Protein backbone atom coordinates (compact mmCIF):
# COMPACT_ATOMS: atom_id res chain seq x y z
CA UNK A 1 0.00 0.00 0.00
CA UNK A 2 1.04 3.61 -0.53
CA UNK A 3 1.89 5.65 2.53
CA UNK A 4 0.60 9.19 2.82
CA UNK A 5 4.10 10.56 3.50
CA UNK A 6 5.37 10.18 -0.07
CA UNK A 7 4.32 8.80 -3.45
CA UNK A 8 7.94 7.95 -4.15
CA UNK A 9 7.52 4.83 -2.02
CA UNK A 10 5.52 3.50 -4.98
CA UNK A 11 8.50 3.74 -7.34
CA UNK A 12 10.76 1.96 -4.87
CA UNK A 13 8.17 -0.80 -4.44
CA UNK A 14 8.17 -1.38 -8.22
CA UNK A 15 11.93 -1.97 -8.26
CA UNK A 16 11.73 -4.35 -5.29
CA UNK A 17 8.85 -6.28 -6.86
CA UNK A 18 10.67 -6.58 -10.19
CA UNK A 19 13.70 -8.03 -8.41
CA UNK A 20 11.55 -10.44 -6.40
CA UNK A 21 9.50 -11.68 -9.35
CA UNK A 22 12.51 -11.95 -11.66
CA UNK A 23 14.22 -14.24 -9.16
CA UNK A 24 11.10 -16.39 -8.73
CA UNK A 25 9.67 -16.58 -12.26
CA UNK A 26 10.88 -19.20 -14.72
CA UNK A 27 9.53 -17.48 -17.84
CA UNK A 28 8.97 -13.92 -19.06
CA UNK A 29 5.24 -14.67 -19.51
CA UNK A 30 4.81 -15.45 -15.83
CA UNK A 31 7.05 -12.52 -14.87
CA UNK A 32 5.12 -10.00 -16.96
CA UNK A 33 1.72 -11.30 -15.84
CA UNK A 34 2.66 -11.01 -12.17
CA UNK A 35 3.97 -7.50 -12.72
CA UNK A 36 0.72 -6.51 -14.47
CA UNK A 37 -1.30 -7.63 -11.43
CA UNK A 38 1.06 -5.84 -9.03
CA UNK A 39 1.11 -2.58 -11.03
CA UNK A 40 -2.67 -2.56 -11.47
CA UNK A 41 -3.11 -2.80 -7.72
CA UNK A 42 -0.43 -0.19 -7.12
CA UNK A 43 -2.03 2.26 -9.56
CA UNK A 44 -5.43 1.73 -7.93
CA UNK A 45 -3.94 2.42 -4.50
CA UNK A 46 -2.28 5.60 -5.73
CA UNK A 47 -5.48 6.75 -7.43
CA UNK A 48 -7.49 6.19 -4.25
CA UNK A 49 -4.98 8.23 -2.27
CA UNK A 50 -5.07 11.10 -4.80
CA UNK A 51 -8.88 11.22 -4.86
CA UNK A 52 -9.12 11.13 -1.07
CA UNK A 53 -6.35 13.59 -0.17
CA UNK A 54 -5.82 15.80 -3.23
CA UNK A 55 -2.65 17.83 -3.74
CA UNK A 56 -1.50 20.43 -1.26
CA UNK A 57 0.98 22.27 -3.48
CA UNK A 58 1.28 22.86 -7.24
CA UNK A 59 4.79 21.40 -7.36
CA UNK A 60 3.56 18.20 -5.73
CA UNK A 61 0.83 17.84 -8.34
CA UNK A 62 3.20 18.50 -11.25
CA UNK A 63 5.79 16.04 -9.92
CA UNK A 64 3.14 13.36 -9.55
CA UNK A 65 1.76 13.67 -13.08
CA UNK A 66 5.12 14.26 -14.78
CA UNK A 67 7.21 11.65 -12.95
CA UNK A 68 5.49 9.34 -10.49
CA UNK A 69 2.26 8.25 -12.18
CA UNK A 70 3.95 7.81 -15.61
CA UNK A 71 6.55 5.50 -14.07
CA UNK A 72 3.78 3.26 -12.72
CA UNK A 73 1.50 3.43 -15.77
CA UNK A 74 4.44 3.23 -18.19
CA UNK A 75 5.67 0.00 -16.60
CA UNK A 76 2.11 -1.36 -16.64
CA UNK A 77 1.75 -0.62 -20.37
CA UNK A 78 5.17 -2.16 -21.01
CA UNK A 79 4.55 -5.42 -19.15
CA UNK A 80 1.13 -5.77 -20.75
CA UNK A 81 2.69 -5.41 -24.21
CA UNK A 82 5.41 -7.94 -23.35
CA UNK A 83 2.76 -10.39 -22.13
CA UNK A 84 0.74 -10.00 -25.32
CA UNK A 85 3.82 -10.35 -27.54
CA UNK A 86 5.18 -13.41 -25.72
CA UNK A 87 1.85 -15.24 -25.55
CA UNK A 88 1.34 -14.68 -29.29
CA UNK A 89 4.81 -15.84 -30.33
CA UNK A 90 4.39 -18.85 -32.67
CA UNK A 91 7.74 -20.55 -31.94
CA UNK A 92 10.58 -20.49 -29.41
CA UNK A 93 13.54 -20.14 -31.78
CA UNK A 94 14.66 -20.10 -35.41
CA UNK A 95 13.96 -17.83 -38.37
CA UNK A 96 10.25 -17.51 -37.65
CA UNK A 97 11.08 -16.43 -34.08
CA UNK A 98 13.49 -13.77 -35.34
CA UNK A 99 11.01 -12.58 -37.99
CA UNK A 100 8.21 -12.34 -35.41
CA UNK A 101 10.16 -10.11 -33.03
CA UNK A 102 11.61 -8.07 -35.91
CA UNK A 103 8.03 -7.41 -37.03
CA UNK A 104 7.10 -6.28 -33.53
CA UNK A 105 10.08 -3.93 -33.51
CA UNK A 106 9.04 -2.45 -36.85
CA UNK A 107 5.51 -1.98 -35.56
CA UNK A 108 6.90 -0.12 -32.55
CA UNK A 109 8.99 2.13 -34.80
CA UNK A 110 5.97 2.93 -36.98
CA UNK A 111 3.90 3.73 -33.91
CA UNK A 112 6.67 5.99 -32.62
CA UNK A 113 6.87 7.91 -35.91
CA UNK A 114 3.11 8.31 -36.20
CA UNK A 115 2.14 9.22 -32.64
CA UNK A 116 5.19 10.41 -30.71
CA UNK A 117 8.33 11.78 -32.36
CA UNK A 118 6.71 14.54 -34.43
CA UNK A 119 4.65 16.04 -31.62
CA UNK A 120 5.50 19.36 -29.97
CA UNK A 121 4.96 17.78 -26.58
CA UNK A 122 7.53 15.06 -27.27
CA UNK A 123 10.14 17.66 -28.13
CA UNK A 124 9.19 19.63 -25.02
CA UNK A 125 9.51 16.58 -22.76
CA UNK A 126 12.71 15.31 -24.38
CA UNK A 127 14.40 18.69 -24.08
CA UNK A 128 13.89 18.65 -20.32
CA UNK A 129 11.91 21.88 -20.36
CA UNK A 130 9.64 22.66 -17.41
CA UNK A 131 8.25 26.10 -18.33
CA UNK A 132 4.91 24.68 -19.47
CA UNK A 133 4.53 21.99 -16.82
CA UNK A 134 1.68 23.96 -15.26
CA UNK A 135 -0.24 23.47 -18.56
CA UNK A 136 0.67 19.82 -19.13
CA UNK A 137 0.72 18.32 -15.66
CA UNK A 138 -2.06 19.95 -13.66
CA UNK A 139 -5.64 18.71 -13.39
CA UNK A 140 -8.34 20.65 -15.23
CA UNK A 141 -5.94 22.11 -17.81
CA UNK A 142 -6.88 19.95 -20.81
CA UNK A 143 -7.15 22.16 -23.90
CA UNK A 144 -9.28 20.61 -26.64
CA UNK A 145 -8.35 23.41 -29.06
CA UNK A 146 -4.97 21.77 -29.63
CA UNK A 147 -6.61 18.80 -31.41
CA UNK A 148 -5.88 16.05 -28.91
CA UNK A 149 -6.26 12.34 -29.59
CA UNK A 150 -9.80 10.99 -29.12
CA UNK A 151 -8.48 9.02 -26.16
CA UNK A 152 -9.03 12.24 -24.20
CA UNK A 153 -12.76 11.52 -23.97
CA UNK A 154 -12.07 8.37 -21.95
CA UNK A 155 -9.67 10.06 -19.54
CA UNK A 156 -10.59 10.28 -15.86
CA UNK A 157 -10.14 14.02 -15.41
CA UNK A 158 -9.80 13.60 -11.64
CA UNK A 159 -6.73 11.40 -12.07
CA UNK A 160 -5.19 12.42 -15.38
CA UNK A 161 -3.95 15.50 -17.18
CA UNK A 162 -3.85 13.57 -20.49
CA UNK A 163 -0.14 14.35 -20.89
CA UNK A 164 0.82 12.05 -18.04
CA UNK A 165 -0.44 9.28 -20.32
CA UNK A 166 1.78 10.63 -23.12
CA UNK A 167 4.81 10.38 -20.83
CA UNK A 168 3.74 6.87 -19.81
CA UNK A 169 3.70 5.82 -23.47
CA UNK A 170 7.17 7.27 -24.02
CA UNK A 171 8.51 5.32 -21.03
CA UNK A 172 6.76 2.11 -22.11
CA UNK A 173 8.01 2.37 -25.70
CA UNK A 174 11.61 2.88 -24.57
CA UNK A 175 11.43 -0.21 -22.37
CA UNK A 176 9.78 -2.21 -25.15
CA UNK A 177 12.40 -1.11 -27.65
CA UNK A 178 15.23 -2.38 -25.42
CA UNK A 179 13.36 -5.63 -24.82
CA UNK A 180 12.82 -6.26 -28.55
CA UNK A 181 16.41 -5.36 -29.46
CA UNK A 182 17.64 -8.04 -27.07
CA UNK A 183 15.11 -10.53 -28.48
CA UNK A 184 16.30 -10.18 -32.06
CA UNK A 185 20.00 -10.08 -31.17
CA UNK A 186 21.04 -13.76 -31.20
CA UNK A 187 23.29 -14.53 -28.24
CA UNK A 188 25.09 -17.21 -30.23
CA UNK A 189 26.44 -14.53 -32.59
CA UNK A 190 28.59 -12.32 -30.36
CA UNK A 191 28.95 -8.61 -30.90
CA UNK A 192 31.34 -8.03 -33.79
CA UNK A 193 33.48 -5.62 -31.78
CA UNK A 194 34.14 -8.29 -29.18
CA UNK A 195 34.41 -11.03 -31.78
CA UNK A 196 37.06 -9.29 -33.85
CA UNK A 197 38.95 -7.45 -31.14
CA UNK A 198 42.54 -8.62 -30.75
CA UNK A 199 42.50 -7.49 -27.14
CA UNK A 200 39.67 -9.85 -26.14
CA UNK A 201 40.18 -12.88 -28.38
CA UNK A 202 41.83 -14.81 -25.55
CA UNK A 203 39.10 -13.96 -23.01
CA UNK A 204 36.80 -16.92 -22.50
CA UNK A 205 34.87 -18.60 -19.69
CA UNK A 206 36.46 -21.79 -18.36
CA UNK A 207 34.05 -22.61 -15.55
CA UNK A 208 30.64 -24.27 -15.97
CA UNK A 209 27.61 -22.46 -17.35
CA UNK A 210 25.89 -22.92 -13.99
CA UNK A 211 28.80 -21.09 -12.36
CA UNK A 212 28.28 -18.13 -14.69
CA UNK A 213 24.55 -18.10 -14.01
CA UNK A 214 25.18 -18.21 -10.27
CA UNK A 215 27.49 -15.19 -10.60
CA UNK A 216 24.98 -13.30 -12.77
CA UNK A 217 22.18 -13.79 -10.25
CA UNK A 218 24.45 -12.79 -7.36
CA UNK A 219 25.37 -9.54 -9.11
CA UNK A 220 21.71 -8.90 -9.91
CA UNK A 221 20.40 -9.67 -6.41
CA UNK A 222 23.04 -7.44 -4.80
CA UNK A 223 22.26 -4.50 -7.11
CA UNK A 224 25.96 -4.31 -8.00
CA UNK A 225 25.29 -3.42 -11.66
CA UNK A 226 23.54 -0.14 -12.60
CA UNK A 227 22.29 0.24 -9.01
CA UNK A 228 20.05 -2.77 -9.51
CA UNK A 229 18.11 -1.07 -12.31
CA UNK A 230 19.00 -3.67 -14.94
CA UNK A 231 17.33 -7.04 -15.43
CA UNK A 232 18.67 -10.58 -15.43
CA UNK A 233 18.27 -10.93 -19.18
CA UNK A 234 20.37 -7.91 -20.02
CA UNK A 235 23.13 -8.88 -17.57
CA UNK A 236 23.18 -12.43 -18.93
CA UNK A 237 23.34 -11.09 -22.50
CA UNK A 238 26.40 -9.00 -21.61
CA UNK A 239 28.10 -12.05 -20.09
CA UNK A 240 27.27 -14.22 -23.08
CA UNK A 241 28.63 -11.65 -25.52
CA UNK A 242 31.75 -10.99 -23.47
CA UNK A 243 32.67 -14.63 -22.95
CA UNK A 244 31.31 -15.93 -26.28
CA UNK A 245 29.10 -18.56 -24.71
CA UNK A 246 25.42 -19.42 -24.87
CA UNK A 247 23.62 -19.97 -21.58
CA UNK A 248 20.17 -21.00 -22.78
CA UNK A 249 17.29 -20.51 -20.35
CA UNK A 250 18.98 -18.92 -17.34
CA UNK A 251 15.74 -18.86 -15.32
CA UNK A 252 15.29 -22.64 -15.49
CA UNK A 253 18.94 -23.17 -14.63
CA UNK A 254 18.67 -20.87 -11.64
CA UNK A 255 15.60 -22.65 -10.31
CA UNK A 256 17.40 -25.95 -10.57
CA UNK A 257 20.18 -24.44 -8.46
CA UNK A 258 17.67 -23.36 -5.84
CA UNK A 259 16.48 -26.95 -5.49
CA UNK A 260 19.83 -28.71 -5.66
CA UNK A 261 21.01 -30.64 -2.62
CA UNK A 262 23.91 -29.43 -0.54
CA UNK A 263 25.56 -26.08 -1.20
CA UNK A 264 23.35 -23.86 -3.37
CA UNK A 265 26.08 -21.19 -3.80
CA UNK A 266 28.90 -23.54 -4.69
CA UNK A 267 30.69 -21.24 -7.14
CA UNK A 268 30.39 -18.10 -5.00
CA UNK A 269 31.80 -19.95 -2.01
CA UNK A 270 34.61 -21.22 -4.20
CA UNK A 271 35.34 -17.65 -5.33
CA UNK A 272 35.50 -16.45 -1.74
CA UNK A 273 37.83 -19.27 -0.75
CA UNK A 274 40.10 -18.69 -3.76
CA UNK A 275 40.34 -14.96 -3.08
CA UNK A 276 41.15 -15.46 0.58
CA UNK A 277 43.82 -17.99 -0.36
CA UNK A 278 45.27 -15.53 -2.87
CA UNK A 279 45.32 -12.78 -0.23
CA UNK A 280 47.11 -15.04 2.23
CA UNK A 281 49.85 -15.73 -0.33
CA UNK A 282 50.71 -12.01 -0.46
CA UNK A 283 51.16 -11.72 3.31
CSV table of C-alpha atoms in Angstrom, one decimal:
chain,number,residue,atom,x,y,z
A,1,UNK,CA,0.0,0.0,0.0
A,2,UNK,CA,1.0,3.6,-0.5
A,3,UNK,CA,1.9,5.7,2.5
A,4,UNK,CA,0.6,9.2,2.8
A,5,UNK,CA,4.1,10.6,3.5
A,6,UNK,CA,5.4,10.2,-0.1
A,7,UNK,CA,4.3,8.8,-3.4
A,8,UNK,CA,7.9,8.0,-4.1
A,9,UNK,CA,7.5,4.8,-2.0
A,10,UNK,CA,5.5,3.5,-5.0
A,11,UNK,CA,8.5,3.7,-7.3
A,12,UNK,CA,10.8,2.0,-4.9
A,13,UNK,CA,8.2,-0.8,-4.4
A,14,UNK,CA,8.2,-1.4,-8.2
A,15,UNK,CA,11.9,-2.0,-8.3
A,16,UNK,CA,11.7,-4.3,-5.3
A,17,UNK,CA,8.9,-6.3,-6.9
A,18,UNK,CA,10.7,-6.6,-10.2
A,19,UNK,CA,13.7,-8.0,-8.4
A,20,UNK,CA,11.6,-10.4,-6.4
A,21,UNK,CA,9.5,-11.7,-9.3
A,22,UNK,CA,12.5,-11.9,-11.7
A,23,UNK,CA,14.2,-14.2,-9.2
A,24,UNK,CA,11.1,-16.4,-8.7
A,25,UNK,CA,9.7,-16.6,-12.3
A,26,UNK,CA,10.9,-19.2,-14.7
A,27,UNK,CA,9.5,-17.5,-17.8
A,28,UNK,CA,9.0,-13.9,-19.1
A,29,UNK,CA,5.2,-14.7,-19.5
A,30,UNK,CA,4.8,-15.4,-15.8
A,31,UNK,CA,7.0,-12.5,-14.9
A,32,UNK,CA,5.1,-10.0,-17.0
A,33,UNK,CA,1.7,-11.3,-15.8
A,34,UNK,CA,2.7,-11.0,-12.2
A,35,UNK,CA,4.0,-7.5,-12.7
A,36,UNK,CA,0.7,-6.5,-14.5
A,37,UNK,CA,-1.3,-7.6,-11.4
A,38,UNK,CA,1.1,-5.8,-9.0
A,39,UNK,CA,1.1,-2.6,-11.0
A,40,UNK,CA,-2.7,-2.6,-11.5
A,41,UNK,CA,-3.1,-2.8,-7.7
A,42,UNK,CA,-0.4,-0.2,-7.1
A,43,UNK,CA,-2.0,2.3,-9.6
A,44,UNK,CA,-5.4,1.7,-7.9
A,45,UNK,CA,-3.9,2.4,-4.5
A,46,UNK,CA,-2.3,5.6,-5.7
A,47,UNK,CA,-5.5,6.7,-7.4
A,48,UNK,CA,-7.5,6.2,-4.2
A,49,UNK,CA,-5.0,8.2,-2.3
A,50,UNK,CA,-5.1,11.1,-4.8
A,51,UNK,CA,-8.9,11.2,-4.9
A,52,UNK,CA,-9.1,11.1,-1.1
A,53,UNK,CA,-6.3,13.6,-0.2
A,54,UNK,CA,-5.8,15.8,-3.2
A,55,UNK,CA,-2.7,17.8,-3.7
A,56,UNK,CA,-1.5,20.4,-1.3
A,57,UNK,CA,1.0,22.3,-3.5
A,58,UNK,CA,1.3,22.9,-7.2
A,59,UNK,CA,4.8,21.4,-7.4
A,60,UNK,CA,3.6,18.2,-5.7
A,61,UNK,CA,0.8,17.8,-8.3
A,62,UNK,CA,3.2,18.5,-11.3
A,63,UNK,CA,5.8,16.0,-9.9
A,64,UNK,CA,3.1,13.4,-9.5
A,65,UNK,CA,1.8,13.7,-13.1
A,66,UNK,CA,5.1,14.3,-14.8
A,67,UNK,CA,7.2,11.7,-12.9
A,68,UNK,CA,5.5,9.3,-10.5
A,69,UNK,CA,2.3,8.2,-12.2
A,70,UNK,CA,3.9,7.8,-15.6
A,71,UNK,CA,6.6,5.5,-14.1
A,72,UNK,CA,3.8,3.3,-12.7
A,73,UNK,CA,1.5,3.4,-15.8
A,74,UNK,CA,4.4,3.2,-18.2
A,75,UNK,CA,5.7,0.0,-16.6
A,76,UNK,CA,2.1,-1.4,-16.6
A,77,UNK,CA,1.7,-0.6,-20.4
A,78,UNK,CA,5.2,-2.2,-21.0
A,79,UNK,CA,4.6,-5.4,-19.2
A,80,UNK,CA,1.1,-5.8,-20.7
A,81,UNK,CA,2.7,-5.4,-24.2
A,82,UNK,CA,5.4,-7.9,-23.3
A,83,UNK,CA,2.8,-10.4,-22.1
A,84,UNK,CA,0.7,-10.0,-25.3
A,85,UNK,CA,3.8,-10.4,-27.5
A,86,UNK,CA,5.2,-13.4,-25.7
A,87,UNK,CA,1.9,-15.2,-25.5
A,88,UNK,CA,1.3,-14.7,-29.3
A,89,UNK,CA,4.8,-15.8,-30.3
A,90,UNK,CA,4.4,-18.9,-32.7
A,91,UNK,CA,7.7,-20.6,-31.9
A,92,UNK,CA,10.6,-20.5,-29.4
A,93,UNK,CA,13.5,-20.1,-31.8
A,94,UNK,CA,14.7,-20.1,-35.4
A,95,UNK,CA,14.0,-17.8,-38.4
A,96,UNK,CA,10.3,-17.5,-37.7
A,97,UNK,CA,11.1,-16.4,-34.1
A,98,UNK,CA,13.5,-13.8,-35.3
A,99,UNK,CA,11.0,-12.6,-38.0
A,100,UNK,CA,8.2,-12.3,-35.4
A,101,UNK,CA,10.2,-10.1,-33.0
A,102,UNK,CA,11.6,-8.1,-35.9
A,103,UNK,CA,8.0,-7.4,-37.0
A,104,UNK,CA,7.1,-6.3,-33.5
A,105,UNK,CA,10.1,-3.9,-33.5
A,106,UNK,CA,9.0,-2.5,-36.9
A,107,UNK,CA,5.5,-2.0,-35.6
A,108,UNK,CA,6.9,-0.1,-32.5
A,109,UNK,CA,9.0,2.1,-34.8
A,110,UNK,CA,6.0,2.9,-37.0
A,111,UNK,CA,3.9,3.7,-33.9
A,112,UNK,CA,6.7,6.0,-32.6
A,113,UNK,CA,6.9,7.9,-35.9
A,114,UNK,CA,3.1,8.3,-36.2
A,115,UNK,CA,2.1,9.2,-32.6
A,116,UNK,CA,5.2,10.4,-30.7
A,117,UNK,CA,8.3,11.8,-32.4
A,118,UNK,CA,6.7,14.5,-34.4
A,119,UNK,CA,4.7,16.0,-31.6
A,120,UNK,CA,5.5,19.4,-30.0
A,121,UNK,CA,5.0,17.8,-26.6
A,122,UNK,CA,7.5,15.1,-27.3
A,123,UNK,CA,10.1,17.7,-28.1
A,124,UNK,CA,9.2,19.6,-25.0
A,125,UNK,CA,9.5,16.6,-22.8
A,126,UNK,CA,12.7,15.3,-24.4
A,127,UNK,CA,14.4,18.7,-24.1
A,128,UNK,CA,13.9,18.6,-20.3
A,129,UNK,CA,11.9,21.9,-20.4
A,130,UNK,CA,9.6,22.7,-17.4
A,131,UNK,CA,8.3,26.1,-18.3
A,132,UNK,CA,4.9,24.7,-19.5
A,133,UNK,CA,4.5,22.0,-16.8
A,134,UNK,CA,1.7,24.0,-15.3
A,135,UNK,CA,-0.2,23.5,-18.6
A,136,UNK,CA,0.7,19.8,-19.1
A,137,UNK,CA,0.7,18.3,-15.7
A,138,UNK,CA,-2.1,20.0,-13.7
A,139,UNK,CA,-5.6,18.7,-13.4
A,140,UNK,CA,-8.3,20.6,-15.2
A,141,UNK,CA,-5.9,22.1,-17.8
A,142,UNK,CA,-6.9,20.0,-20.8
A,143,UNK,CA,-7.1,22.2,-23.9
A,144,UNK,CA,-9.3,20.6,-26.6
A,145,UNK,CA,-8.3,23.4,-29.1
A,146,UNK,CA,-5.0,21.8,-29.6
A,147,UNK,CA,-6.6,18.8,-31.4
A,148,UNK,CA,-5.9,16.0,-28.9
A,149,UNK,CA,-6.3,12.3,-29.6
A,150,UNK,CA,-9.8,11.0,-29.1
A,151,UNK,CA,-8.5,9.0,-26.2
A,152,UNK,CA,-9.0,12.2,-24.2
A,153,UNK,CA,-12.8,11.5,-24.0
A,154,UNK,CA,-12.1,8.4,-22.0
A,155,UNK,CA,-9.7,10.1,-19.5
A,156,UNK,CA,-10.6,10.3,-15.9
A,157,UNK,CA,-10.1,14.0,-15.4
A,158,UNK,CA,-9.8,13.6,-11.6
A,159,UNK,CA,-6.7,11.4,-12.1
A,160,UNK,CA,-5.2,12.4,-15.4
A,161,UNK,CA,-3.9,15.5,-17.2
A,162,UNK,CA,-3.8,13.6,-20.5
A,163,UNK,CA,-0.1,14.4,-20.9
A,164,UNK,CA,0.8,12.0,-18.0
A,165,UNK,CA,-0.4,9.3,-20.3
A,166,UNK,CA,1.8,10.6,-23.1
A,167,UNK,CA,4.8,10.4,-20.8
A,168,UNK,CA,3.7,6.9,-19.8
A,169,UNK,CA,3.7,5.8,-23.5
A,170,UNK,CA,7.2,7.3,-24.0
A,171,UNK,CA,8.5,5.3,-21.0
A,172,UNK,CA,6.8,2.1,-22.1
A,173,UNK,CA,8.0,2.4,-25.7
A,174,UNK,CA,11.6,2.9,-24.6
A,175,UNK,CA,11.4,-0.2,-22.4
A,176,UNK,CA,9.8,-2.2,-25.1
A,177,UNK,CA,12.4,-1.1,-27.7
A,178,UNK,CA,15.2,-2.4,-25.4
A,179,UNK,CA,13.4,-5.6,-24.8
A,180,UNK,CA,12.8,-6.3,-28.5
A,181,UNK,CA,16.4,-5.4,-29.5
A,182,UNK,CA,17.6,-8.0,-27.1
A,183,UNK,CA,15.1,-10.5,-28.5
A,184,UNK,CA,16.3,-10.2,-32.1
A,185,UNK,CA,20.0,-10.1,-31.2
A,186,UNK,CA,21.0,-13.8,-31.2
A,187,UNK,CA,23.3,-14.5,-28.2
A,188,UNK,CA,25.1,-17.2,-30.2
A,189,UNK,CA,26.4,-14.5,-32.6
A,190,UNK,CA,28.6,-12.3,-30.4
A,191,UNK,CA,29.0,-8.6,-30.9
A,192,UNK,CA,31.3,-8.0,-33.8
A,193,UNK,CA,33.5,-5.6,-31.8
A,194,UNK,CA,34.1,-8.3,-29.2
A,195,UNK,CA,34.4,-11.0,-31.8
A,196,UNK,CA,37.1,-9.3,-33.9
A,197,UNK,CA,39.0,-7.4,-31.1
A,198,UNK,CA,42.5,-8.6,-30.8
A,199,UNK,CA,42.5,-7.5,-27.1
A,200,UNK,CA,39.7,-9.9,-26.1
A,201,UNK,CA,40.2,-12.9,-28.4
A,202,UNK,CA,41.8,-14.8,-25.5
A,203,UNK,CA,39.1,-14.0,-23.0
A,204,UNK,CA,36.8,-16.9,-22.5
A,205,UNK,CA,34.9,-18.6,-19.7
A,206,UNK,CA,36.5,-21.8,-18.4
A,207,UNK,CA,34.1,-22.6,-15.5
A,208,UNK,CA,30.6,-24.3,-16.0
A,209,UNK,CA,27.6,-22.5,-17.3
A,210,UNK,CA,25.9,-22.9,-14.0
A,211,UNK,CA,28.8,-21.1,-12.4
A,212,UNK,CA,28.3,-18.1,-14.7
A,213,UNK,CA,24.5,-18.1,-14.0
A,214,UNK,CA,25.2,-18.2,-10.3
A,215,UNK,CA,27.5,-15.2,-10.6
A,216,UNK,CA,25.0,-13.3,-12.8
A,217,UNK,CA,22.2,-13.8,-10.2
A,218,UNK,CA,24.5,-12.8,-7.4
A,219,UNK,CA,25.4,-9.5,-9.1
A,220,UNK,CA,21.7,-8.9,-9.9
A,221,UNK,CA,20.4,-9.7,-6.4
A,222,UNK,CA,23.0,-7.4,-4.8
A,223,UNK,CA,22.3,-4.5,-7.1
A,224,UNK,CA,26.0,-4.3,-8.0
A,225,UNK,CA,25.3,-3.4,-11.7
A,226,UNK,CA,23.5,-0.1,-12.6
A,227,UNK,CA,22.3,0.2,-9.0
A,228,UNK,CA,20.0,-2.8,-9.5
A,229,UNK,CA,18.1,-1.1,-12.3
A,230,UNK,CA,19.0,-3.7,-14.9
A,231,UNK,CA,17.3,-7.0,-15.4
A,232,UNK,CA,18.7,-10.6,-15.4
A,233,UNK,CA,18.3,-10.9,-19.2
A,234,UNK,CA,20.4,-7.9,-20.0
A,235,UNK,CA,23.1,-8.9,-17.6
A,236,UNK,CA,23.2,-12.4,-18.9
A,237,UNK,CA,23.3,-11.1,-22.5
A,238,UNK,CA,26.4,-9.0,-21.6
A,239,UNK,CA,28.1,-12.1,-20.1
A,240,UNK,CA,27.3,-14.2,-23.1
A,241,UNK,CA,28.6,-11.6,-25.5
A,242,UNK,CA,31.8,-11.0,-23.5
A,243,UNK,CA,32.7,-14.6,-22.9
A,244,UNK,CA,31.3,-15.9,-26.3
A,245,UNK,CA,29.1,-18.6,-24.7
A,246,UNK,CA,25.4,-19.4,-24.9
A,247,UNK,CA,23.6,-20.0,-21.6
A,248,UNK,CA,20.2,-21.0,-22.8
A,249,UNK,CA,17.3,-20.5,-20.3
A,250,UNK,CA,19.0,-18.9,-17.3
A,251,UNK,CA,15.7,-18.9,-15.3
A,252,UNK,CA,15.3,-22.6,-15.5
A,253,UNK,CA,18.9,-23.2,-14.6
A,254,UNK,CA,18.7,-20.9,-11.6
A,255,UNK,CA,15.6,-22.7,-10.3
A,256,UNK,CA,17.4,-26.0,-10.6
A,257,UNK,CA,20.2,-24.4,-8.5
A,258,UNK,CA,17.7,-23.4,-5.8
A,259,UNK,CA,16.5,-26.9,-5.5
A,260,UNK,CA,19.8,-28.7,-5.7
A,261,UNK,CA,21.0,-30.6,-2.6
A,262,UNK,CA,23.9,-29.4,-0.5
A,263,UNK,CA,25.6,-26.1,-1.2
A,264,UNK,CA,23.4,-23.9,-3.4
A,265,UNK,CA,26.1,-21.2,-3.8
A,266,UNK,CA,28.9,-23.5,-4.7
A,267,UNK,CA,30.7,-21.2,-7.1
A,268,UNK,CA,30.4,-18.1,-5.0
A,269,UNK,CA,31.8,-20.0,-2.0
A,270,UNK,CA,34.6,-21.2,-4.2
A,271,UNK,CA,35.3,-17.7,-5.3
A,272,UNK,CA,35.5,-16.4,-1.7
A,273,UNK,CA,37.8,-19.3,-0.7
A,274,UNK,CA,40.1,-18.7,-3.8
A,275,UNK,CA,40.3,-15.0,-3.1
A,276,UNK,CA,41.2,-15.5,0.6
A,277,UNK,CA,43.8,-18.0,-0.4
A,278,UNK,CA,45.3,-15.5,-2.9
A,279,UNK,CA,45.3,-12.8,-0.2
A,280,UNK,CA,47.1,-15.0,2.2
A,281,UNK,CA,49.9,-15.7,-0.3
A,282,UNK,CA,50.7,-12.0,-0.5
A,283,UNK,CA,51.2,-11.7,3.3
